[in-house]
Amino acid sequence: MPKSNYAMIKTSPEARDIQSLEAVVVRFVGDSGDGMQLTGTQFTDTSAMFGNDVATFPNYPSEIRAPQGSLYGVSGYQVHIGSIEVSTPGDNVDLLVAMNPAGLKTNLYAVKPGHTIIADSDSFTKKNLEKAQYETNPLRDGSLENYRVIEVAMTSLTKEALKGVEGLDNKSITRSKNMFALGMVYWMYHRSPEHTIDFFRKKFRKQPHLIEANTKVLNAGYYYSETLELIPNSYSIAPAKMPSGTYRVIMGNTATAWGFLAAAEKSGRELFLGSYPITPASEILHELVKHKHFGVKTLQAEDEIAGISSAIGAAFAGDLAITTTSGPGLALKGEALGLALMLELPLVVVDVQRGGPSTGLPTKTEQSDLLQAMYGRNGDSPLIVIAASTPANCFHFAFEACRLALEHMTPVILMTDGYIANGSAPWKIESAASLPEIGNRILREAREDWQPYQRDPETLARSWVLPGTPGLEHRLGGLEKDNPTGNVSYVPGNHEEMTRIRSEKIRRVQHRIPDVVPEFASEGDLLVVGWGGTYGALHTAVKQMQQEGYGNIGLAHFNYINPLPGNTGEVLRAFKKILVCELNTGQFAKLLRINFSGLEPEQFNKVQGLPFGNDELMDKFKQLLS
Amino acid sequence: METKTKKYTYKDFASDQEIRWCPGCDDYVILRSVQKALADLEIPKEDVVFISGIGCSSRFPYYMDTYGMHGIHGRAPAIASGVKLANPDLSVWVITGDGDSLAIGGNHFIHVLRRNIDLNMILFNNRIYGLTKGQFSPTSFVGQKTKSSPYGNTQPPFHAGELAIGAQARFFARVAGNMPAEMAEIFTAAGRFEGTSLIEVLQNCVIFNDGCYAEYTDKSVRADKQLYVEHGKPMIFGKDRDKGLVLEGLRLRVVKLGENGVTPEDILVHDACEQDPTLHQMLIRLEDPLVTGIIRSYGDVTFEQREDALTRQVKSNSDFRKTDDLFFSGETYEVH
């Protein structure tokens, strides 16, 4: 962490109890204009730089600025920090920071009884209480007696702190009260505010009065905690043991974008992104468009179809081509995906899943696009489907999607979801030197016997001949291809042969992907099975089962969906019971039933737009083990 | 764009595939005119790419011995945009029809024109759906009887050119499908134009809409019914070259030379390069005579030129050369 010149206000919490904790879950909630995402991000980054493991879960409304104080306008940011491994943002919270009554009302359910709530008492006005549908003030009516409530007049204290700072209007004064809250929380968890002050210096480089103002409010909150008798103790969370190396905190969508940057560099292809904005995938576009210095080309297209179509054109001309979307967009891209598959060009499609069907729940997470990714096209149209499972490994699987697309000459669908895409976690930075090489099928020299649909005997991938190559001019198209000339063919036997080849080509990818490695146990009574973004929740729950003495439970988590790893059947059949846990009504379970006859997996499904909770998982595991 | 040039004849651009359009179709004429234009342009044929959508016209790439892709319905402008942005050195051509680009692909059609990517789009407008066997199209006239409008079409048509101008088209030409020499000349000009060029070909469909443009294109009438405009020349037409256009208030009017004291100097001179498209729009809407030739050719910055300039600027202002520079920048921390 940066050298602290913060010693001047170094507190002496010795005066009060210091409690050492393994992990803590903090949730910041307020109006969507209250800056809760920024507050949460700052607390996260500071904790990660201190050495804690971290996992976050932003939860915000799809309205940009919902009416102030309303229940549906509440924006929240949850962060789990630990001296131990932290794989989820946590279920229940140790500290709730509520900037208004609506935030308290909608989040109280998550606070562990006996734990702490910090509330901005200034915002508990009659009007705000009404908007939050409170009949009486919960800070006064005794309804919070099972919690430790710290009432702080944050708005007035913020105003007080900013007296004498020039150039601030009322709005920007009130807006900075989130920094007061952050200052308080920093003191409570022994975190230095220095990182956040550095952040102000960079962000407001051209507005020095805002650096001054925010720093003042942050310090005011910090000092206030120190002197406030109401906070009986503070907490320390020691750094976590993590593999040594250089780290940074990364959001899933950023990691996905960076995986593509790395793949472009390693493959020597220029990166092209054709995309249409859609929640929760747009940040991948926002991130990639910044990186023109690497020669990244982005086209914000007129619609989802143009996004993928332009990517297909770029792939034809030799770029590493990507398109990014979410469920409704994947539906629109279906026909073009079929074209890419028929042309046998490399293409990566990212589906950041959200609640469906139709517009569904744009800002909430779900895993219900799996069968759409597998089968959502006309004709027999197999392609590679892989899924990232944590915010950080979005990097690895984005890179892997590119490798598979380029080496196998096929579209690849990379699935992530709103939960891991918006969540952040420490990422051990992977330098280019540590990444594997990516091959390609480019043919540069004319050959007498070359045919567009000649194939590599091992992978069945055809060659990639880029326009501009003399002597190899050829035409591709969506009409069925003659094998191997690529000319249009309506011959019945040829169509069947080509259909089988396209399918076999994807099947053979199994030779180039790793086996699934079961965790905790490789045989026993119960195998918990998951795929994609539920890894953190499942891993945490199974681990806790082990700690409680259930040694006969294992976890098999899948990142490769089509094809499945070669050892899948063997891993599954080593357990008496199989429980497939997914945030849909059983789509992966269906796939397993199709692939492994006689296998009768049990299912645990949740479709609430929310991730799995630890307790519900463990209850289900215990029920199956009893 | 190109520094390397090659000498070709039109035959060098013919592929070995048997052509499957109906006998007598204007598409044969268009194909030959495109091949002639490419020979004139002297672009190495490995640098030429044809992208098409779906429809009769869209079989076109199969018949060209260049790079090509027969895409999906309506999406050719988007696919071609990707090709051009991936490799700006290529000469990229879009082949489309009235259904392909004005119905299912309308969105891509307008946006590609707006962006002004350096593509050449040839729109085969036969005012009918041929490949699906005879339904009305977005350019069919009201009252037209087709398979899907047995009592007469009730949907008013688009003028392709008017739509294109509305979408900021910088280059628009119109030409009859039975005028190969003019077509080749226009295709060559389009190939040289930097930016999106759109050429509407008034194409006869011998099977489902035979004679759809006969009132303008038949050899017996075309001199009087078509005004073939050329930049910098007065807009004079007619078998005897005795008719011309003048502007009267907000209308174009046909006048006869020698009548009422009209002299050749009174006739409007065509300015295809004018930025203001008002007069171009009026020429596009004119029905008697029908205006053909290059109606608009206004040179403007292309999308890829803007992107290229921006990329150079970002590159020169950035310290990032390799991904490692980015990944290890900013807020990183060490775990020991």
Coordinates of C-alpha atoms in Angstrom, one line a residue, chain A residues 93-377:
Chain A
V93 CA -24.1 -8.0 6.7
D94 CA -22.2 -7.0 9.8
L95 CA -22.5 -3.3 9.1
L96 CA -25.2 -1.5 7.2
V97 CA -24.6 2.1 6.3
A98 CA -28.1 3.6 5.5
M99 CA -28.1 7.1 4.0
N100 CA -31.9 7.3 4.1
P101 CA -35.1 5.5 5.4
A102 CA -35.8 3.8 2.1
G103 CA -32.3 2.2 2.2
L104 CA -32.9 1.0 5.7
K105 CA -36.3 -0.4 4.9
T106 CA -35.2 -2.4 1.9
N107 CA -31.9 -3.7 3.5
L108 CA -32.7 -4.3 7.1
Y109 CA -33.5 -8.0 6.4
A110 CA -29.8 -8.6 5.6
V111 CA -28.4 -7.3 8.9
K112 CA -27.3 -9.9 11.3
P113 CA -29.2 -9.5 14.7
G114 CA -27.0 -7.7 17.2
H115 CA -24.9 -6.0 14.5
T116 CA -24.4 -2.5 13.5
I117 CA -26.4 0.1 11.5
I118 CA -25.1 3.5 10.8
A119 CA -27.9 5.8 9.8
D120 CA -27.9 9.5 8.6
S121 CA -30.5 10.8 11.1
D122 CA -30.8 14.0 9.1
S123 CA -32.5 12.1 6.3
F124 CA -35.1 10.6 8.5
T125 CA -37.5 13.4 7.9
K126 CA -41.3 13.1 7.8
K127 CA -41.2 13.3 4.0
N128 CA -38.5 10.7 3.6
L129 CA -40.2 8.4 6.1
E130 CA -43.4 8.7 4.1
K131 CA -41.7 7.9 0.9
A132 CA -40.2 4.8 2.5
Q133 CA -43.7 3.9 3.8
Y134 CA -42.7 4.1 7.4
E135 CA -45.6 5.0 9.7
T136 CA -43.2 5.9 12.6
N137 CA -39.5 6.7 12.7
P138 CA -37.7 3.4 13.1
L139 CA -34.9 5.2 14.8
R140 CA -37.4 6.3 17.5
D141 CA -40.0 3.6 17.7
G142 CA -37.9 0.8 19.2
S143 CA -38.2 -1.4 16.1
L144 CA -34.4 -1.6 15.8
E145 CA -33.7 -2.7 19.3
N146 CA -32.1 -5.9 18.2
Y147 CA -29.4 -3.9 16.4
R148 CA -26.7 -1.6 17.5
V149 CA -27.8 1.6 15.8
I150 CA -25.5 4.6 15.5
E151 CA -27.4 7.7 14.5
V152 CA -25.2 10.4 12.9
A153 CA -26.5 13.7 11.7
M154 CA -24.3 13.3 8.6
T155 CA -25.9 16.0 6.4
S156 CA -25.4 18.7 9.0
L157 CA -22.0 17.5 10.0
T158 CA -20.9 17.5 6.4
K159 CA -22.2 21.1 6.0
E160 CA -20.4 22.1 9.1
A161 CA -17.1 20.5 7.9
L162 CA -17.4 22.4 4.6
K163 CA -17.9 25.8 6.2
G164 CA -15.4 28.2 4.6
V165 CA -14.6 26.0 1.5
E166 CA -15.1 28.3 -1.5
G167 CA -16.9 27.5 -4.7
L168 CA -19.4 24.8 -3.4
D169 CA -23.1 24.9 -4.0
N170 CA -25.6 23.3 -1.7
K171 CA -26.0 20.3 -3.9
S172 CA -22.4 19.4 -4.0
I173 CA -22.1 19.9 -0.2
T174 CA -25.0 17.5 0.4
R175 CA -23.6 15.1 -2.1
S176 CA -20.3 14.6 -0.3
K177 CA -21.9 13.2 2.8
N178 CA -21.1 9.7 1.4
M179 CA -17.5 10.6 2.2
F180 CA -18.4 11.3 5.8
A181 CA -19.9 7.8 6.0
L182 CA -16.8 6.3 4.4
G183 CA -14.5 8.2 6.8
M184 CA -16.4 6.6 9.7
V185 CA -16.2 3.1 8.3
Y186 CA -12.5 3.6 7.6
W187 CA -11.9 4.3 11.3
M188 CA -14.1 1.4 12.4
Y189 CA -12.0 -1.1 10.4
H190 CA -8.6 0.5 10.8
R191 CA -8.3 1.6 7.2
S192 CA -6.2 4.5 6.1
P193 CA -8.1 7.2 4.2
E194 CA -4.9 7.9 2.2
H195 CA -5.9 5.8 -0.8
T196 CA -9.2 7.7 -1.2
I197 CA -7.5 11.0 -0.8
D198 CA -5.1 10.0 -3.6
F199 CA -8.2 9.2 -5.6
F200 CA -9.6 12.7 -5.1
R201 CA -6.3 14.2 -6.2
K202 CA -6.5 12.3 -9.5
K203 CA -10.2 12.6 -10.1
F204 CA -10.5 16.4 -9.3
R205 CA -7.1 17.4 -10.7
K206 CA -8.6 20.4 -12.4
Q207 CA -11.0 21.3 -9.5
P208 CA -8.7 21.7 -6.4
H209 CA -11.7 23.0 -4.3
L210 CA -13.3 19.6 -4.7
I211 CA -10.1 17.8 -3.5
E212 CA -10.2 20.0 -0.5
A213 CA -13.9 19.5 0.2
N214 CA -14.0 15.8 -0.2
T215 CA -10.8 15.3 1.9
K216 CA -12.3 17.5 4.6
V217 CA -15.5 15.5 4.8
L218 CA -13.7 12.2 4.7
N219 CA -11.5 13.3 7.6
A220 CA -14.5 14.7 9.5
G221 CA -16.1 11.3 9.4
Y222 CA -12.9 9.6 10.4
Y223 CA -12.4 12.0 13.4
Y224 CA -16.1 11.8 14.3
S225 CA -15.8 8.0 14.8
E226 CA -12.7 8.4 16.8
T227 CA -14.3 10.7 19.2
L228 CA -17.8 9.4 19.2
E229 CA -18.6 7.5 22.3
L230 CA -21.4 5.7 20.5
I231 CA -18.8 3.4 18.7
P232 CA -17.7 1.2 21.5
N233 CA -15.0 -0.7 19.5
S234 CA -13.2 -1.0 16.3
Y235 CA -12.2 -4.0 14.3
S236 CA -9.1 -5.3 12.6
I237 CA -9.0 -7.7 9.7
A238 CA -5.5 -9.0 9.1
P239 CA -4.2 -9.3 5.5
A240 CA -5.3 -12.6 3.8
K241 CA -2.8 -15.3 2.7
M242 CA -2.9 -15.2 -1.1
P243 CA -0.3 -16.5 -3.6
S244 CA 2.4 -13.9 -3.9
G245 CA 2.5 -11.6 -6.8
T246 CA 1.2 -8.3 -8.1
Y247 CA -2.5 -7.8 -7.7
R248 CA -5.2 -5.3 -8.5
V249 CA -8.9 -5.3 -7.8
I250 CA -10.8 -5.9 -11.1
M251 CA -14.5 -5.9 -12.1
G252 CA -15.7 -8.9 -14.2
N253 CA -16.5 -6.8 -17.3
T254 CA -13.1 -5.1 -17.2
A255 CA -11.4 -8.5 -16.8
T256 CA -13.3 -9.7 -19.9
A257 CA -12.2 -6.7 -21.9
W258 CA -8.6 -7.1 -20.8
G259 CA -8.6 -10.8 -21.6
F260 CA -9.5 -9.8 -25.2
L261 CA -6.6 -7.2 -25.2
A262 CA -4.2 -9.9 -24.1
A263 CA -5.5 -12.4 -26.7
A264 CA -5.1 -9.9 -29.5
E265 CA -1.5 -9.2 -28.4
K266 CA -0.6 -12.9 -28.1
S267 CA -2.3 -13.9 -31.4
G268 CA -0.9 -10.9 -33.3
R269 CA -4.4 -10.1 -34.6
E270 CA -6.0 -6.7 -34.3
L271 CA -9.0 -6.6 -32.0
F272 CA -12.4 -5.6 -33.5
L273 CA -15.5 -5.1 -31.4
G274 CA -18.9 -4.6 -33.0
S275 CA -21.4 -4.0 -30.3
Y276 CA -24.7 -2.4 -29.3
P277 CA -25.1 -1.1 -25.7
I278 CA -27.1 -3.4 -23.4
T279 CA -27.2 -3.8 -19.6
P280 CA -25.1 -5.4 -18.1
A281 CA -22.6 -5.9 -20.9
S282 CA -22.0 -2.3 -22.0
E283 CA -18.9 -1.8 -19.7
I284 CA -17.0 -4.2 -22.0
L285 CA -17.5 -1.8 -24.9
H286 CA -16.7 1.2 -22.6
E287 CA -13.5 -0.4 -21.6
L288 CA -12.3 -1.5 -25.0
V289 CA -13.1 1.8 -26.7
K290 CA -10.5 3.4 -24.4
H291 CA -7.7 1.3 -25.7
K292 CA -7.2 2.7 -29.2
H293 CA -3.5 3.0 -28.2
F294 CA -3.4 -0.8 -28.7
G295 CA -5.0 -0.4 -32.1
V296 CA -8.4 -1.7 -30.8
K297 CA -11.2 -1.0 -33.3
T298 CA -14.7 -0.6 -31.9
L299 CA -17.9 0.1 -33.8
Q300 CA -21.0 1.1 -31.8
A301 CA -23.4 -0.3 -34.3
E302 CA -27.0 0.6 -35.1
D303 CA -28.3 -2.6 -33.5
E304 CA -27.3 -6.0 -32.1
I305 CA -27.5 -7.6 -35.5
A306 CA -25.1 -5.0 -37.0
G307 CA -22.8 -5.6 -34.0
I308 CA -22.3 -9.2 -34.8
S309 CA -22.5 -8.7 -38.6
S310 CA -19.7 -6.2 -38.6
A311 CA -17.7 -8.6 -36.4
I312 CA -18.2 -11.3 -38.9
G313 CA -17.0 -9.0 -41.7
A314 CA -13.9 -8.1 -39.6
A315 CA -13.3 -11.8 -38.9
F316 CA -13.4 -12.5 -42.7
A317 CA -10.9 -9.8 -43.2
G318 CA -8.5 -11.1 -40.5
D319 CA -9.2 -9.4 -37.2
L320 CA -9.8 -11.0 -33.9
A321 CA -13.5 -10.2 -33.9
I322 CA -15.7 -9.9 -30.8
T323 CA -19.3 -8.9 -30.2
T324 CA -20.8 -8.4 -26.7
T325 CA -24.4 -8.6 -25.5
S326 CA -26.9 -9.9 -23.0
G327 CA -29.8 -12.3 -23.4
P328 CA -32.2 -10.3 -25.6
G329 CA -29.2 -9.3 -27.8
L330 CA -28.1 -12.9 -28.1
A331 CA -31.6 -13.7 -29.4
L332 CA -31.2 -11.0 -32.1
K333 CA -27.8 -12.3 -33.0
G334 CA -29.0 -15.8 -33.6
E335 CA -29.2 -15.8 -37.4
A336 CA -25.8 -14.1 -37.8
L337 CA -24.3 -16.6 -35.4
G338 CA -25.5 -19.3 -37.7
L339 CA -23.8 -17.5 -40.6
A340 CA -20.5 -17.4 -38.7
L341 CA -20.8 -21.1 -38.0
M342 CA -21.5 -21.9 -41.6
L343 CA -18.6 -19.7 -42.8
E344 CA -16.4 -21.3 -40.1
L345 CA -14.8 -18.0 -39.1
P346 CA -13.4 -17.2 -35.7
L347 CA -15.7 -15.1 -33.6
V348 CA -16.3 -14.5 -29.9
V349 CA -19.7 -13.6 -28.6
V350 CA -20.0 -12.5 -25.0
D351 CA -23.3 -13.0 -23.3
V352 CA -23.4 -11.2 -19.9
Q353 CA -26.6 -12.9 -18.7
R354 CA -29.4 -11.1 -16.9
G355 CA -32.9 -12.1 -15.7
G356 CA -35.2 -13.1 -18.6
P357 CA -37.2 -13.8 -20.7
S358 CA -37.8 -10.7 -22.8
T359 CA -36.5 -7.5 -21.2
G360 CA -36.8 -9.4 -17.9
L361 CA -34.6 -8.0 -15.1
P362 CA -31.9 -6.0 -16.8
T363 CA -29.8 -5.3 -13.7
K364 CA -30.3 -8.6 -12.0
T365 CA -28.3 -11.8 -12.4
E366 CA -29.5 -15.1 -13.8
Q367 CA -28.1 -18.1 -15.7
S368 CA -31.1 -18.7 -18.0
D369 CA -29.5 -18.2 -21.4
L370 CA -27.6 -21.5 -21.3
L371 CA -30.0 -23.4 -23.6
Q372 CA -30.2 -20.3 -25.9
A373 CA -26.5 -20.3 -26.2
M374 CA -26.5 -24.1 -26.9
Y375 CA -29.4 -24.3 -29.3
G376 CA -30.8 -20.9 -30.0
R377 CA -30.3 -21.0 -33.8

